[in-house]
Short mmCIF file of C-alpha atoms in Angstrom, two decimals:
data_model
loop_
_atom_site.label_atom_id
_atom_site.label_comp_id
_atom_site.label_asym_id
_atom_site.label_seq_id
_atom_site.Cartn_x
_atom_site.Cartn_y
_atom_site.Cartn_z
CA UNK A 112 -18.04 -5.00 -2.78
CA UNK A 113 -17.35 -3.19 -6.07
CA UNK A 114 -13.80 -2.72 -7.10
CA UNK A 115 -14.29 0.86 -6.49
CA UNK A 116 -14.68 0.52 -2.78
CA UNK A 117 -12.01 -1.50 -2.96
CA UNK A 118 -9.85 1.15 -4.17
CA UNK A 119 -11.87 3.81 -1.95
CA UNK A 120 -10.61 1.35 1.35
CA UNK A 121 -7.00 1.16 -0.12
CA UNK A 122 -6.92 4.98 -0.76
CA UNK A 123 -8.40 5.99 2.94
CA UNK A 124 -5.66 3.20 4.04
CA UNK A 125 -2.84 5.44 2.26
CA UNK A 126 -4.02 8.72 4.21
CA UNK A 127 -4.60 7.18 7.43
CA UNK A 128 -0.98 5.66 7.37
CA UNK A 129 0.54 9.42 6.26
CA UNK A 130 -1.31 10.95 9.15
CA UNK A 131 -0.21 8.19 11.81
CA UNK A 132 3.12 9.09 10.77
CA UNK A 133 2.95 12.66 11.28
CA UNK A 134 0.92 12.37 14.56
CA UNK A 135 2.38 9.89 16.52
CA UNK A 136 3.02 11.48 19.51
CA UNK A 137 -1.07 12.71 20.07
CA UNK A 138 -2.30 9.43 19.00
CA UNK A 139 -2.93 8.21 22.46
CA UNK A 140 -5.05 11.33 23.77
CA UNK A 141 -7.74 11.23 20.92
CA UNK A 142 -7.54 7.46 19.87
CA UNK A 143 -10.80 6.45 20.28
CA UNK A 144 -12.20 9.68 18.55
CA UNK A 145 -9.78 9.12 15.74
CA UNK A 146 -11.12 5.28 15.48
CA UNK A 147 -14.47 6.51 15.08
CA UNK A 148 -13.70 9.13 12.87
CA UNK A 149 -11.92 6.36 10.70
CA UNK A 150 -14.80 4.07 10.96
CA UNK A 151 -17.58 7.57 10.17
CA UNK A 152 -15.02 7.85 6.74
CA UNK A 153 -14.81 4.75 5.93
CA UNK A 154 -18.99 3.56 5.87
CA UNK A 155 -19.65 6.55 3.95
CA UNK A 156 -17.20 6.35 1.28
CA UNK A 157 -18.13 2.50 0.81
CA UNK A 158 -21.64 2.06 2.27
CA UNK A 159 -20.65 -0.85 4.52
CA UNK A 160 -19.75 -0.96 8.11
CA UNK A 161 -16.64 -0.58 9.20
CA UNK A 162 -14.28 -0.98 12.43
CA UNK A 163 -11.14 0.61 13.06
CA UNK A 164 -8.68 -0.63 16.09
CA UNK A 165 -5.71 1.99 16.23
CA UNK A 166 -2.33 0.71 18.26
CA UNK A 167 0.96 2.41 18.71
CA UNK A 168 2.28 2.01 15.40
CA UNK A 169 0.02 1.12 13.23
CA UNK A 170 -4.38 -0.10 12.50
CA UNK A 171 -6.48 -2.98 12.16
CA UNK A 172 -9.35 -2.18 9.82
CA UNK A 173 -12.54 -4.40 8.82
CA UNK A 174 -14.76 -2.97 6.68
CA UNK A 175 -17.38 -5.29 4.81
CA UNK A 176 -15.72 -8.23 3.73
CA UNK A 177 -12.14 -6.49 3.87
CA UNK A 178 -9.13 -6.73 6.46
CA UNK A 179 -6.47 -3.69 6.56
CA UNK A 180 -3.32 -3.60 8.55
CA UNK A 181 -1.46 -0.52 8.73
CA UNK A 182 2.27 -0.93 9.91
CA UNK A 183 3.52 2.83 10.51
CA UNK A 184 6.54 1.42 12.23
CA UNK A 185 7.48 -1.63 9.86
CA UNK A 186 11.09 -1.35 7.90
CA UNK A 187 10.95 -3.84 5.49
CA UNK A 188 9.82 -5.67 2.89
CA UNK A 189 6.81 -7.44 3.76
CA UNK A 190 7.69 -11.55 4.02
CA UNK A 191 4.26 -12.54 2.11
CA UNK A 192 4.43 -10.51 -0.62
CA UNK A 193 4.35 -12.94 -3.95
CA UNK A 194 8.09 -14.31 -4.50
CA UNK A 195 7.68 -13.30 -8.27
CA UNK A 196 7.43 -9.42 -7.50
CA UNK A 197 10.95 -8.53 -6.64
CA UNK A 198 11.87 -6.18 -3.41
CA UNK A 199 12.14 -2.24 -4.36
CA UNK A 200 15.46 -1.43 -2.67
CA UNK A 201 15.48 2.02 -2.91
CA UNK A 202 15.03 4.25 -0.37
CA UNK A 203 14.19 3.85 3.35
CA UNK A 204 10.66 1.74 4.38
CA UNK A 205 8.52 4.23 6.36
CA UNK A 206 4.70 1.87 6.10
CA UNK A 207 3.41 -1.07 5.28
CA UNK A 208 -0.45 -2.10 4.13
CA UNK A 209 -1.42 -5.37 4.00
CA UNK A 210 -5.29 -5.93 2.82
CA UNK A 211 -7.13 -9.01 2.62
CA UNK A 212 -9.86 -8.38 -0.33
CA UNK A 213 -12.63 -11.00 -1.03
CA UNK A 214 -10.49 -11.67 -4.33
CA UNK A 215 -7.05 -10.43 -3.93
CA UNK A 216 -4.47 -9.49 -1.37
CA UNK A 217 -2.75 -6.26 -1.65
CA UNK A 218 1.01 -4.92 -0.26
CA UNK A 219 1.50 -1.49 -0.42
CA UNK A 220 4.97 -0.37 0.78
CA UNK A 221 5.64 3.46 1.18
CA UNK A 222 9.11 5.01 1.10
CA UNK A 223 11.13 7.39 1.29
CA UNK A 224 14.67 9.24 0.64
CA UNK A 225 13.96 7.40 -2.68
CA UNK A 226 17.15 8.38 -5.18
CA UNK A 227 15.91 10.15 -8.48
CA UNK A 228 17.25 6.98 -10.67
CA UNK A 229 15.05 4.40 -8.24
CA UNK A 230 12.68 4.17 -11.01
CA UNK A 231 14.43 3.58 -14.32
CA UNK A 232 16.96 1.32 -12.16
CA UNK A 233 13.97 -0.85 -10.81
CA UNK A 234 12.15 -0.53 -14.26
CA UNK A 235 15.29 -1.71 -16.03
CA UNK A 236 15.25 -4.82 -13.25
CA UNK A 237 11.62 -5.64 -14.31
CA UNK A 238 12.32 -5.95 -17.64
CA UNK A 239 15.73 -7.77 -17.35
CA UNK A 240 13.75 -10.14 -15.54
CA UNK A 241 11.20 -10.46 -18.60
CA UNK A 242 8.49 -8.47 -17.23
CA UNK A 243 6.71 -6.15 -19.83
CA UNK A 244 6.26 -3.00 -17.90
CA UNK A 245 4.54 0.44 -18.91
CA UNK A 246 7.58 2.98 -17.31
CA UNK A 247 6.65 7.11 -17.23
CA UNK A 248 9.53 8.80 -16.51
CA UNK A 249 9.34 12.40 -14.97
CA UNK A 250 12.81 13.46 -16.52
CA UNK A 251 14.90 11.60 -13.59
CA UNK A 252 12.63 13.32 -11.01
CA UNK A 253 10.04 10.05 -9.99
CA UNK A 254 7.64 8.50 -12.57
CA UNK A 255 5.71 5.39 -12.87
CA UNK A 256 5.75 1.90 -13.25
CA UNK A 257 3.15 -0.48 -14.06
CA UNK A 258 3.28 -4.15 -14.60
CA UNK A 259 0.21 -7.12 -14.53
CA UNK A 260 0.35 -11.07 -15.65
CA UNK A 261 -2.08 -13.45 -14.47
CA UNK A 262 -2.70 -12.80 -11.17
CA UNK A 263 -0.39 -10.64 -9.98
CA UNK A 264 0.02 -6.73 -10.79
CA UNK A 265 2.93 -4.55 -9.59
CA UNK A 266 2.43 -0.49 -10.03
CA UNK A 267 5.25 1.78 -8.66
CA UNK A 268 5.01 5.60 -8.36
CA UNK A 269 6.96 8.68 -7.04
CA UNK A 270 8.66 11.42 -6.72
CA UNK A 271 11.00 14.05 -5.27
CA UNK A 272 12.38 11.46 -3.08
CA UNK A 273 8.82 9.36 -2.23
CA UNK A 274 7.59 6.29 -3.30
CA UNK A 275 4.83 3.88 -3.09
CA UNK A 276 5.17 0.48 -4.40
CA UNK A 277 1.38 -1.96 -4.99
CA UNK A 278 1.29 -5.11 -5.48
CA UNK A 279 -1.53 -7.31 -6.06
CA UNK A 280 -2.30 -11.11 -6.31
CA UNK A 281 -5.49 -12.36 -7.18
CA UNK A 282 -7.40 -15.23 -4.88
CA UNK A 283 -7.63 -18.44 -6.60
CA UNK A 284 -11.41 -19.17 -7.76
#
């Protein structure tokens, strides 16, 4: 699978956790139609086949050769991340995305009531720590961080009191 799709899986990932979020309480009437209207999204934005198994808080996606799980209810920072990537403690956990890529696993960890200073705080972490990061700051209101060595990548972004924090490690060959 290109690394578009990739991307394209991630991204549809993202949306499908904001909207289990905001419609919890109707998931159970339509969850079979909103499975298949996952899995309809998902083959033709990437071209392969794809199956979507929706629970109470949260999905199990396979499309192609790539695993999703969607934790709409998860709190915390996710246990298997890579050790080397330290835990963004700002805010309050509302998701967690876990995928399982042909080449890589990705974490993606959304937040929220994020303070305006999360960013150059956890940016000024990263580098104390000796990681050369690429930091966009949005005048105290959110930015961006970005951060890659080896095979592992980090990228941070948000604003007016959101987050979503990426991180990426590469499969061994």
């Amino acid at each position: 699978m290109k690394k578009q799709n990739y991307l394209l899986v991630t991204g549809i990932t993202l949306l499908f956790l904001t909207f289990s979020m905001m419609n919890h309480s109707c998931r159970n009437a339509g969850q079979k139609t909103a499975e298949q209207a996952m899995e309809q999204a998902i083959e033709q934005g990437t071209g392969e086949d794809a199956d979507v198994n929706l629970s109470n808080q949260g999905a199990t996606i396979h499309s192609g050769d790539v695993t999703t799980h969607v934790d709409a209810s998860a709190n915390k920072w996710p246990a298997d991340a890579p050790a080397e990537i330290p835990e963004f403690t700002y805010g309050k956990i509302t998701g967690v995305t876990v995928s399982d890529h042909p080449e890589m696993y990705i974490w993606t960890v959304v937040y929220e009531e994020v303070p305006a200073d999360a960013f150059k705080k956890y940016n000024d972490m990263l580098k104390a720590k000796g990681m050369q990061t690429v930091f966009m700051d949005m005048a105290g209101q959110g930015g961006s961080i970005t951060w890659e060595s080896g095979d592992l990548a980090l990228s941070v972004m948000g604003g007016e009191g959101n987050a979503v924090v990426g991180v990426s490690k590469k499969k061994p060959q």
